[in-house]
Amino acid sequence: MLRRLLLASAFAIFAMPAAPVLAADDNTVEVLHWWTSGGEAAALNVLKKDLEAKGVTWQDMPVAGGGGEQAMTVLRARVTAGNAPTAVQMLGYDIQDWAKLGVVADLSEVANKEGWDKVVPEPLQKFAKYDGKWIAAPVNIHSPNWIWANKAILDKLGIKQPTNWDELIAALDKIKAAGYVALAVGGQPWQETEIFDNVVLSTGGPEFYTKALIELDPAALGSDTMKTVFDRLIKLKSYMDPNAAGREWNLATAMVITEKAGMQIMGDWAKGEFINAKKAEGKDFVCFRFPGTQGSVIFNADQFVMFKVSEARHAAQLQMASAIMAPAFQTSFNVVKGSVPARTDVADTAFDDCGKESMKEIVAAVPKGAMVGSFTHGHAAPAAVKQAGYDVVAAVFTGQYDSAQAVKELVKAVAAAKEEADRKPLSRTAGEGG
Ligand code: BGC
């Protein structure tokens, strides 16, 4: 009861007026998203065109910033002002936290009619449904445990695809010795934390990942395995160039595309950049699972959440949800975006080898508990915990913490943030501190 009261007071600032103050016709959807890089914009265009062909007008609300932190800050301001967008790109726990506020629309009418229950993988449904109702339409499954490598560099140096940590280090050493930037990194907390997620999975396996980053078990967070993870991050840091600070993820991808850097550890939205630059998988670039994570999938699914609007506008929202879930659209969108469909009944024929591999791995990983939510992208823990992780990882990358201190700080920071997330859902989605 007490928790309920606390939640109610925390949510009070989000109270919404009956209708948003948008002066557009009922067939318009205003879509808030962070797909602003070249590859992302190309994929967004597929969605926009699809909707326009169905008579739905697109009102664009882009908020730049990979990973979506800035977009979530803008969303919060808009909802607080009583002017929620009609549809919003959203990830993981944020979806559930917005649903708890009672401000999101129910998509069950279309979801039940179209049988989403039967085709959307269970780990995604956990975020897409609230209180038994469908409240989000998943547009893709992205996976962050990939490495993207420049094929010409690998071939020139005789580097074979690394399959474990030692082979990865040997490959990076060779690339560095040949005068390239070995590892293209964007020095932003979310990008660094994405590397952390990969190293956690590679070092400890899916069970350890689940214990530490999903169950937030203090013993796992404070373990020797976690210390090894931070030691490995410090090692990887030695392969970055000195200009990484603040760099956007797509500029790091561009370094691999233009043969300045050998590899990038990044989610498969990076593939969208290669495709947009007219580069082909297997010819210009290669992709492989982060060494030591083969057979496991870290997932990050973009979903569209519709905010409660007038009855007249709800029809366009349902139309958008239905369009997003159409099998043909899931193919045409995801081959451009670099991701794979959010439904398991779509053929893999249009996808390249990395896409095909991803689709197979997802089906195999789910029953084994080897499809784990991305910590960096809010599919493992709520926003406050995720931000606490960013802070610790960023302090390791700046050299402020060594591995022993990082472990201690991680245990402390996660415990405090977990308590905060329970008390104050959606805190830190607006860059707000504890
Ligand atoms: C999203 C991707 C996006 C990436 C970089 C992730 O959080 O899920 O769709 O491409 O951020 O902006």
Short mmCIF file of C-alpha atoms and ligand atoms in Angstrom, two decimals:
data_model
loop_
_atom_site.label_atom_id
_atom_site.label_comp_id
_atom_site.label_asym_id
_atom_site.label_seq_id
_atom_site.Cartn_x
_atom_site.Cartn_y
_atom_site.Cartn_z
CA MET A 1 0.00 0.00 0.00
CA LEU A 2 2.79 2.36 1.03
CA ARG A 3 4.61 1.56 -2.18
CA ARG A 4 1.46 2.33 -4.14
CA LEU A 5 1.08 5.70 -2.48
CA LEU A 6 4.70 6.51 -3.14
CA LEU A 7 4.31 5.48 -6.76
CA ALA A 8 1.18 7.57 -7.10
CA SER A 9 2.93 10.66 -5.80
CA ALA A 10 5.94 10.04 -8.02
CA PHE A 11 3.63 9.82 -11.02
CA ALA A 12 1.51 12.84 -10.17
CA ILE A 13 3.62 15.20 -12.25
CA PHE A 14 2.71 13.20 -15.32
CA ALA A 15 -1.03 13.79 -15.04
CA MET A 16 -2.26 14.43 -18.56
CA PRO A 17 -5.11 16.55 -19.86
CA ALA A 18 -7.79 14.72 -21.86
CA ALA A 19 -6.30 15.49 -25.27
CA PRO A 20 -2.84 16.54 -26.46
CA VAL A 21 -2.45 20.02 -27.90
CA LEU A 22 -1.54 19.07 -31.43
CA ALA A 23 -3.08 20.98 -34.27
CA ALA A 24 -3.02 18.36 -36.99
CA ASP A 25 -5.64 16.16 -38.56
CA ASP A 26 -6.73 12.85 -37.05
CA ASN A 27 -4.74 10.80 -39.50
CA THR A 28 -1.45 12.24 -38.37
CA VAL A 29 0.99 10.45 -36.14
CA GLU A 30 3.67 12.51 -34.49
CA VAL A 31 6.59 10.14 -33.99
CA LEU A 32 9.35 10.81 -31.47
CA HIS A 33 12.54 8.84 -32.23
CA TRP A 34 16.34 9.01 -32.22
CA TRP A 35 17.02 7.55 -35.66
CA THR A 36 19.11 10.36 -37.08
CA SER A 37 22.28 8.70 -38.47
CA GLY A 38 22.46 7.92 -42.21
CA GLY A 39 21.53 4.25 -41.82
CA GLU A 40 18.85 4.97 -39.24
CA ALA A 41 17.27 7.70 -41.35
CA ALA A 42 17.14 5.34 -44.33
CA ALA A 43 15.29 2.75 -42.23
CA LEU A 44 12.96 5.37 -40.79
CA ASN A 45 12.09 6.35 -44.32
CA VAL A 46 10.86 2.81 -45.02
CA LEU A 47 8.42 3.16 -42.12
CA LYS A 48 7.37 6.66 -43.10
CA LYS A 49 6.68 5.65 -46.71
CA ASP A 50 4.78 2.54 -45.63
CA LEU A 51 2.49 4.61 -43.44
CA GLU A 52 2.01 7.34 -45.98
CA ALA A 53 0.94 4.73 -48.54
CA LYS A 54 -1.75 3.73 -46.03
CA GLY A 55 -2.98 7.31 -45.69
CA VAL A 56 -1.31 8.04 -42.35
CA THR A 57 0.52 11.37 -42.26
CA TRP A 58 3.94 11.39 -40.59
CA GLN A 59 4.93 14.27 -38.34
CA ASP A 60 8.61 13.85 -37.54
CA MET A 61 10.00 14.52 -34.05
CA PRO A 62 13.67 13.44 -34.20
CA VAL A 63 15.88 13.85 -31.13
CA ALA A 64 19.53 13.11 -31.98
CA GLY A 65 21.65 11.05 -29.61
CA GLY A 66 22.50 7.36 -29.96
CA GLY A 67 20.92 5.07 -27.40
CA GLY A 68 18.00 7.49 -26.92
CA GLU A 69 18.86 9.21 -23.63
CA GLN A 70 18.17 12.67 -25.05
CA ALA A 71 14.96 11.43 -26.69
CA MET A 72 13.71 10.16 -23.33
CA THR A 73 14.50 13.53 -21.73
CA VAL A 74 12.42 15.28 -24.38
CA LEU A 75 9.61 12.74 -23.97
CA ARG A 76 9.44 13.35 -20.27
CA ALA A 77 9.26 17.11 -20.78
CA ARG A 78 6.52 16.71 -23.39
CA VAL A 79 4.38 14.44 -21.23
CA THR A 80 4.87 16.65 -18.19
CA ALA A 81 3.67 19.60 -20.28
CA GLY A 82 0.55 17.62 -21.24
CA ASN A 83 1.62 17.37 -24.87
CA ALA A 84 2.61 13.75 -25.43
CA PRO A 85 3.62 12.66 -28.94
CA THR A 86 1.31 10.08 -30.55
CA ALA A 87 4.00 7.43 -30.99
CA VAL A 88 7.39 7.03 -29.37
CA GLN A 89 10.41 4.79 -30.03
CA MET A 90 11.16 3.17 -26.69
CA LEU A 91 13.18 0.42 -25.05
CA GLY A 92 12.72 -2.17 -22.32
CA TYR A 93 12.00 -1.03 -18.79
CA ASP A 94 11.10 2.50 -19.90
CA ILE A 95 8.05 1.00 -21.67
CA GLN A 96 6.89 -0.67 -18.49
CA ASP A 97 7.54 2.41 -16.38
CA TRP A 98 5.48 4.62 -18.69
CA ALA A 99 2.72 2.01 -18.69
CA LYS A 100 2.58 2.12 -14.89
CA LEU A 101 1.63 5.79 -15.16
CA GLY A 102 -1.51 4.91 -17.10
CA VAL A 103 -0.66 7.25 -19.97
CA VAL A 104 -0.08 4.75 -22.77
CA ALA A 105 -2.67 3.44 -25.21
CA ASP A 106 -3.93 -0.12 -25.37
CA LEU A 107 -3.06 -1.87 -28.64
CA SER A 108 -4.68 -5.19 -27.72
CA GLU A 109 -7.52 -4.78 -30.20
CA VAL A 110 -5.14 -5.05 -33.14
CA ALA A 111 -2.61 -7.33 -31.38
CA ASN A 112 -5.25 -9.94 -30.56
CA LYS A 113 -6.79 -9.79 -33.99
CA GLU A 114 -3.40 -10.32 -35.61
CA GLY A 115 -2.15 -12.94 -33.13
CA TRP A 116 0.99 -11.14 -31.94
CA ASP A 117 1.08 -13.48 -28.94
CA LYS A 118 2.01 -16.38 -31.18
CA VAL A 119 4.81 -14.75 -33.17
CA VAL A 120 6.63 -12.28 -30.93
CA PRO A 121 9.45 -13.92 -28.91
CA GLU A 122 8.62 -14.19 -25.22
CA PRO A 123 11.55 -12.00 -24.01
CA LEU A 124 10.11 -9.12 -26.05
CA GLN A 125 6.54 -9.69 -24.86
CA LYS A 126 7.75 -9.15 -21.31
CA PHE A 127 8.28 -5.50 -22.24
CA ALA A 128 5.53 -5.09 -24.85
CA LYS A 129 2.69 -6.15 -22.54
CA TYR A 130 1.53 -4.64 -19.31
CA ASP A 131 -1.24 -5.93 -17.13
CA GLY A 132 -2.14 -8.46 -19.85
CA LYS A 133 -2.54 -5.76 -22.51
CA TRP A 134 -0.30 -5.06 -25.51
CA ILE A 135 1.08 -1.55 -25.06
CA ALA A 136 3.89 -1.53 -27.63
CA ALA A 137 4.54 -2.72 -31.18
CA PRO A 138 8.05 -4.18 -31.56
CA VAL A 139 9.66 -3.19 -34.84
CA ASN A 140 12.91 -5.15 -34.60
CA ILE A 141 15.38 -7.18 -32.61
CA HIS A 142 18.79 -5.58 -32.43
CA SER A 143 21.71 -7.33 -30.89
CA PRO A 144 24.69 -5.54 -29.33
CA ASN A 145 27.10 -8.50 -29.07
CA TRP A 146 28.73 -8.06 -32.46
CA ILE A 147 32.05 -6.88 -33.82
CA TRP A 148 32.19 -5.09 -37.20
CA ALA A 149 35.53 -5.34 -38.94
CA ASN A 150 37.10 -3.90 -42.07
CA LYS A 151 37.74 -6.86 -44.35
CA ALA A 152 40.63 -5.30 -46.32
CA ILE A 153 42.54 -4.71 -43.07
CA LEU A 154 41.93 -8.24 -41.81
CA ASP A 155 42.97 -9.73 -45.14
CA LYS A 156 46.10 -7.58 -45.45
CA LEU A 157 47.24 -8.62 -41.97
CA GLY A 158 46.19 -12.25 -42.31
CA ILE A 159 43.80 -12.03 -39.36
CA LYS A 160 41.24 -14.79 -38.93
CA GLN A 161 37.98 -14.24 -37.13
CA PRO A 162 38.80 -14.33 -33.37
CA THR A 163 36.72 -16.77 -31.37
CA ASN A 164 37.97 -16.13 -27.84
CA TRP A 165 39.48 -13.34 -25.75
CA ASP A 166 43.14 -14.25 -26.47
CA GLU A 167 42.53 -14.36 -30.20
CA LEU A 168 40.76 -11.00 -30.04
CA ILE A 169 43.73 -9.43 -28.26
CA ALA A 170 46.18 -10.98 -30.75
CA ALA A 171 44.12 -9.54 -33.63
CA LEU A 172 43.94 -6.08 -32.05
CA ASP A 173 47.71 -6.14 -31.41
CA LYS A 174 48.38 -6.84 -35.08
CA ILE A 175 46.05 -4.08 -36.28
CA LYS A 176 47.59 -1.58 -33.86
CA ALA A 177 51.15 -2.57 -34.85
CA ALA A 178 50.25 -1.96 -38.51
CA GLY A 179 49.43 1.67 -37.68
CA TYR A 180 45.62 1.58 -37.72
CA VAL A 181 43.29 2.49 -34.91
CA ALA A 182 42.63 -1.05 -33.69
CA LEU A 183 39.30 -0.36 -32.00
CA ALA A 184 36.97 2.45 -33.08
CA VAL A 185 35.09 3.59 -29.98
CA GLY A 186 32.78 6.48 -29.35
CA GLY A 187 33.73 7.69 -25.89
CA GLN A 188 30.20 8.16 -24.57
CA PRO A 189 29.02 6.30 -21.46
CA TRP A 190 26.39 4.22 -23.28
CA GLN A 191 28.85 3.06 -25.92
CA GLU A 192 31.43 2.14 -23.31
CA THR A 193 28.80 0.31 -21.30
CA GLU A 194 27.83 -1.65 -24.38
CA ILE A 195 31.42 -2.95 -24.49
CA PHE A 196 31.09 -3.77 -20.79
CA ASP A 197 27.92 -5.84 -21.47
CA ASN A 198 29.79 -7.82 -24.11
CA VAL A 199 32.75 -8.48 -21.84
CA VAL A 200 30.44 -9.55 -18.99
CA LEU A 201 28.73 -12.08 -21.26
CA SER A 202 32.00 -13.30 -22.73
CA THR A 203 33.80 -13.59 -19.40
CA GLY A 204 31.02 -15.06 -17.28
CA GLY A 205 28.54 -16.58 -19.76
CA PRO A 206 24.76 -16.03 -19.87
CA GLU A 207 24.16 -17.29 -16.33
CA PHE A 208 26.62 -14.86 -14.84
CA TYR A 209 25.27 -12.05 -17.03
CA THR A 210 21.77 -12.80 -15.78
CA LYS A 211 22.82 -12.95 -12.12
CA ALA A 212 24.86 -9.77 -12.27
CA LEU A 213 23.06 -7.47 -14.67
CA ILE A 214 19.44 -8.69 -14.56
CA GLU A 215 19.02 -10.07 -11.06
CA LEU A 216 21.51 -7.46 -9.78
CA ASP A 217 22.92 -9.99 -7.35
CA PRO A 218 25.52 -8.21 -5.14
CA ALA A 219 27.73 -11.32 -4.96
CA ALA A 220 27.94 -11.54 -8.76
CA LEU A 221 28.42 -7.78 -9.11
CA GLY A 222 31.24 -7.88 -6.55
CA SER A 223 32.87 -11.10 -7.79
CA ASP A 224 36.35 -11.82 -9.11
CA THR A 225 34.73 -12.45 -12.49
CA MET A 226 33.53 -8.85 -12.47
CA LYS A 227 37.05 -7.69 -11.58
CA THR A 228 38.33 -9.60 -14.63
CA VAL A 229 35.67 -7.83 -16.71
CA PHE A 230 37.01 -4.43 -15.66
CA ASP A 231 40.61 -5.56 -16.25
CA ARG A 232 39.58 -6.54 -19.75
CA LEU A 233 37.88 -3.18 -20.34
CA ILE A 234 41.10 -1.45 -19.32
CA LYS A 235 42.96 -3.65 -21.79
CA LEU A 236 40.50 -2.80 -24.60
CA LYS A 237 40.92 0.89 -23.82
CA SER A 238 44.57 0.60 -24.90
CA TYR A 239 43.40 -0.04 -28.48
CA MET A 240 41.32 3.14 -28.78
CA ASP A 241 42.57 6.36 -30.38
CA PRO A 242 43.06 9.52 -28.31
CA ASN A 243 40.12 11.32 -29.96
CA ALA A 244 37.39 8.96 -28.85
CA ALA A 245 35.90 11.26 -26.19
CA GLY A 246 32.32 12.25 -27.01
CA ARG A 247 32.42 10.70 -30.50
CA GLU A 248 29.05 9.54 -31.87
CA TRP A 249 28.75 5.80 -32.55
CA ASN A 250 28.19 6.26 -36.30
CA LEU A 251 31.40 8.28 -36.63
CA ALA A 252 33.23 5.35 -35.04
CA THR A 253 31.56 3.06 -37.60
CA ALA A 254 32.72 5.43 -40.35
CA MET A 255 36.32 4.88 -39.20
CA VAL A 256 35.91 1.16 -39.92
CA ILE A 257 34.12 1.83 -43.22
CA THR A 258 36.91 4.14 -44.44
CA GLU A 259 39.73 1.78 -43.39
CA LYS A 260 41.04 3.99 -40.59
CA ALA A 261 40.11 1.50 -37.90
CA GLY A 262 40.05 -2.27 -37.79
CA MET A 263 37.05 -3.08 -35.61
CA GLN A 264 34.09 -1.67 -33.73
CA ILE A 265 32.19 -3.40 -30.93
CA MET A 266 28.63 -2.23 -31.51
CA GLY A 267 25.01 -3.26 -31.91
CA ASP A 268 23.90 -4.25 -35.40
CA TRP A 269 22.56 -0.77 -36.14
CA ALA A 270 26.22 -0.33 -37.22
CA LYS A 271 25.38 -2.60 -40.16
CA GLY A 272 22.84 0.01 -41.28
CA GLU A 273 25.74 2.45 -41.69
CA PHE A 274 27.72 -0.01 -43.85
CA ILE A 275 24.65 -0.69 -45.98
CA ASN A 276 23.94 3.03 -46.31
CA ALA A 277 27.57 3.50 -47.48
CA LYS A 278 26.94 0.78 -50.12
CA LYS A 279 29.30 -1.68 -48.44
CA ALA A 280 28.59 -5.39 -48.58
CA GLU A 281 28.89 -7.97 -45.85
CA GLY A 282 31.58 -10.58 -46.64
CA LYS A 283 33.21 -8.29 -49.22
CA ASP A 284 33.88 -4.95 -47.54
CA PHE A 285 33.17 -5.79 -43.94
CA VAL A 286 32.71 -8.83 -41.76
CA CYS A 287 30.65 -9.33 -38.66
CA PHE A 288 31.18 -11.85 -35.91
CA ARG A 289 29.86 -12.36 -32.42
CA PHE A 290 31.95 -10.75 -29.70
CA PRO A 291 34.49 -13.55 -29.01
CA GLY A 292 33.23 -15.80 -26.25
CA THR A 293 29.55 -14.92 -26.76
CA GLN A 294 28.83 -17.25 -29.71
CA GLY A 295 25.41 -18.86 -29.31
CA SER A 296 24.20 -16.17 -26.91
CA VAL A 297 22.21 -13.11 -27.89
CA ILE A 298 22.10 -9.83 -26.04
CA PHE A 299 18.90 -8.26 -27.30
CA ASN A 300 17.68 -4.72 -27.65
CA ALA A 301 14.30 -4.32 -29.32
CA ASP A 302 12.94 -0.99 -30.51
CA GLN A 303 9.26 -0.77 -29.83
CA PHE A 304 6.70 1.90 -30.58
CA VAL A 305 4.58 2.99 -27.65
CA MET A 306 1.47 5.02 -28.37
CA PHE A 307 0.42 7.64 -25.85
CA LYS A 308 -3.23 8.13 -24.95
CA VAL A 309 -4.80 10.58 -27.37
CA SER A 310 -8.32 11.34 -28.54
CA GLU A 311 -10.54 8.50 -29.80
CA ALA A 312 -10.37 9.88 -33.35
CA ARG A 313 -6.59 9.74 -33.34
CA HIS A 314 -6.44 6.31 -31.80
CA ALA A 315 -7.42 4.77 -35.14
CA ALA A 316 -4.20 6.08 -36.74
CA GLN A 317 -2.21 4.64 -33.83
CA LEU A 318 -3.74 1.22 -34.33
CA GLN A 319 -3.04 1.50 -38.03
CA MET A 320 0.60 2.33 -37.31
CA ALA A 321 0.90 -0.58 -34.88
CA SER A 322 -0.57 -2.96 -37.44
CA ALA A 323 1.71 -1.64 -40.21
CA ILE A 324 4.78 -2.12 -37.99
CA MET A 325 3.90 -5.73 -37.29
CA ALA A 326 3.14 -6.72 -40.89
CA PRO A 327 5.60 -9.50 -41.90
CA ALA A 328 6.52 -7.87 -45.23
CA PHE A 329 7.25 -4.59 -43.50
CA GLN A 330 9.37 -6.31 -40.85
CA THR A 331 11.55 -7.58 -43.67
CA SER A 332 11.83 -4.39 -45.70
CA PHE A 333 12.54 -2.28 -42.63
CA ASN A 334 15.01 -4.57 -40.88
CA VAL A 335 17.21 -5.30 -43.92
CA VAL A 336 17.92 -1.56 -43.98
CA LYS A 337 18.16 -1.04 -40.22
CA GLY A 338 20.64 -3.88 -39.61
CA SER A 339 18.30 -5.63 -37.18
CA VAL A 340 16.09 -8.71 -37.61
CA PRO A 341 12.30 -9.08 -37.39
CA ALA A 342 10.53 -8.97 -34.04
CA ARG A 343 8.45 -11.95 -35.12
CA THR A 344 9.68 -15.49 -35.65
CA ASP A 345 7.51 -16.36 -38.66
CA VAL A 346 9.33 -14.18 -41.21
CA ALA A 347 11.57 -15.83 -43.85
CA ASP A 348 15.30 -15.04 -43.68
CA THR A 349 15.84 -15.00 -47.46
CA ALA A 350 16.21 -11.22 -47.78
CA PHE A 351 18.81 -11.01 -44.99
CA ASP A 352 22.62 -11.20 -45.27
CA ASP A 353 24.67 -13.82 -43.40
CA CYS A 354 24.85 -11.85 -40.14
CA GLY A 355 21.07 -11.36 -40.23
CA LYS A 356 20.43 -15.03 -40.99
CA GLU A 357 22.78 -16.05 -38.18
CA SER A 358 21.03 -13.70 -35.78
CA MET A 359 17.58 -15.07 -36.66
CA LYS A 360 18.70 -18.66 -36.08
CA GLU A 361 20.49 -17.81 -32.87
CA ILE A 362 17.47 -16.05 -31.41
CA VAL A 363 15.26 -19.09 -31.92
CA ALA A 364 17.91 -21.38 -30.38
CA ALA A 365 18.90 -19.04 -27.51
CA VAL A 366 15.44 -18.38 -26.01
CA PRO A 367 14.80 -21.87 -24.56
CA LYS A 368 18.40 -22.06 -23.25
CA GLY A 369 18.13 -18.79 -21.32
CA ALA A 370 20.87 -17.46 -23.58
CA MET A 371 18.86 -14.54 -24.95
CA VAL A 372 19.57 -11.86 -22.39
CA GLY A 373 18.35 -8.26 -22.25
CA SER A 374 20.81 -5.47 -22.98
CA PHE A 375 21.90 -3.69 -19.80
CA THR A 376 23.03 -0.64 -21.76
CA HIS A 377 19.72 -0.32 -23.57
CA GLY A 378 17.42 -0.77 -20.61
CA HIS A 379 16.39 -4.39 -21.15
CA ALA A 380 18.11 -5.74 -18.04
CA ALA A 381 17.27 -3.18 -15.37
CA PRO A 382 15.37 0.12 -15.03
CA ALA A 383 16.80 3.48 -16.11
CA ALA A 384 18.27 4.46 -12.73
CA VAL A 385 20.29 1.23 -12.50
CA LYS A 386 21.41 1.52 -16.10
CA GLN A 387 22.64 5.07 -15.47
CA ALA A 388 24.48 3.92 -12.35
CA GLY A 389 26.25 1.32 -14.50
CA TYR A 390 27.13 4.00 -17.09
CA ASP A 391 28.75 6.11 -14.36
CA VAL A 392 30.98 3.29 -13.11
CA VAL A 393 32.01 2.13 -16.58
CA ALA A 394 32.72 5.70 -17.70
CA ALA A 395 34.97 6.18 -14.65
CA VAL A 396 36.93 3.09 -15.70
CA PHE A 397 37.36 4.45 -19.21
CA THR A 398 38.58 7.83 -17.94
CA GLY A 399 41.05 6.04 -15.66
CA GLN A 400 39.40 7.27 -12.46
CA TYR A 401 38.76 3.72 -11.17
CA ASP A 402 41.01 0.69 -11.37
CA SER A 403 39.32 -2.70 -11.55
CA ALA A 404 39.25 -3.29 -7.78
CA GLN A 405 37.61 0.04 -7.09
CA ALA A 406 35.22 -0.33 -10.03
CA VAL A 407 33.85 -3.56 -8.56
CA LYS A 408 33.25 -1.91 -5.17
CA GLU A 409 31.62 1.14 -6.75
CA LEU A 410 29.42 -1.04 -8.97
CA VAL A 411 28.01 -2.96 -6.00
CA LYS A 412 27.31 0.28 -4.13
CA ALA A 413 25.91 2.23 -7.07
CA VAL A 414 23.61 -0.57 -8.24
CA ALA A 415 22.17 -1.11 -4.73
CA ALA A 416 21.38 2.60 -4.38
CA ALA A 417 19.92 2.87 -7.89
CA LYS A 418 17.78 -0.23 -7.43
CA GLU A 419 16.20 1.30 -4.37
CA GLU A 420 15.70 4.56 -6.27
CA ALA A 421 14.11 2.78 -9.24
CA ASP A 422 11.55 1.14 -6.94
CA ARG A 423 10.76 4.40 -5.19
CA LYS A 424 10.81 6.69 -8.21
CA PRO A 425 10.20 4.97 -11.55
CA LEU A 426 11.56 6.81 -14.59
CA SER A 427 14.00 8.78 -12.47
CA ARG A 428 17.18 9.49 -14.41
CA THR A 429 15.38 9.24 -17.74
CA ALA A 430 15.80 13.01 -17.81
CA GLY A 431 19.43 13.11 -16.82
CA GLU A 432 18.22 13.61 -13.28
CA GLY A 433 20.47 12.45 -10.44
CA GLY A 434 19.49 10.19 -7.54
C1 BGC B 1 18.43 1.72 -30.66
C2 BGC B 1 18.81 1.57 -32.10
C3 BGC B 1 19.65 2.75 -32.52
C4 BGC B 1 20.84 2.90 -31.59
C5 BGC B 1 21.78 4.03 -31.93
C6 BGC B 1 19.64 1.99 -29.80
O1 BGC B 1 19.23 2.30 -28.51
O2 BGC B 1 17.77 0.58 -30.19
O3 BGC B 1 17.67 1.47 -32.92
O4 BGC B 1 20.03 2.61 -33.85
O5 BGC B 1 20.36 3.11 -30.29
O6 BGC B 1 21.12 5.24 -32.00
#
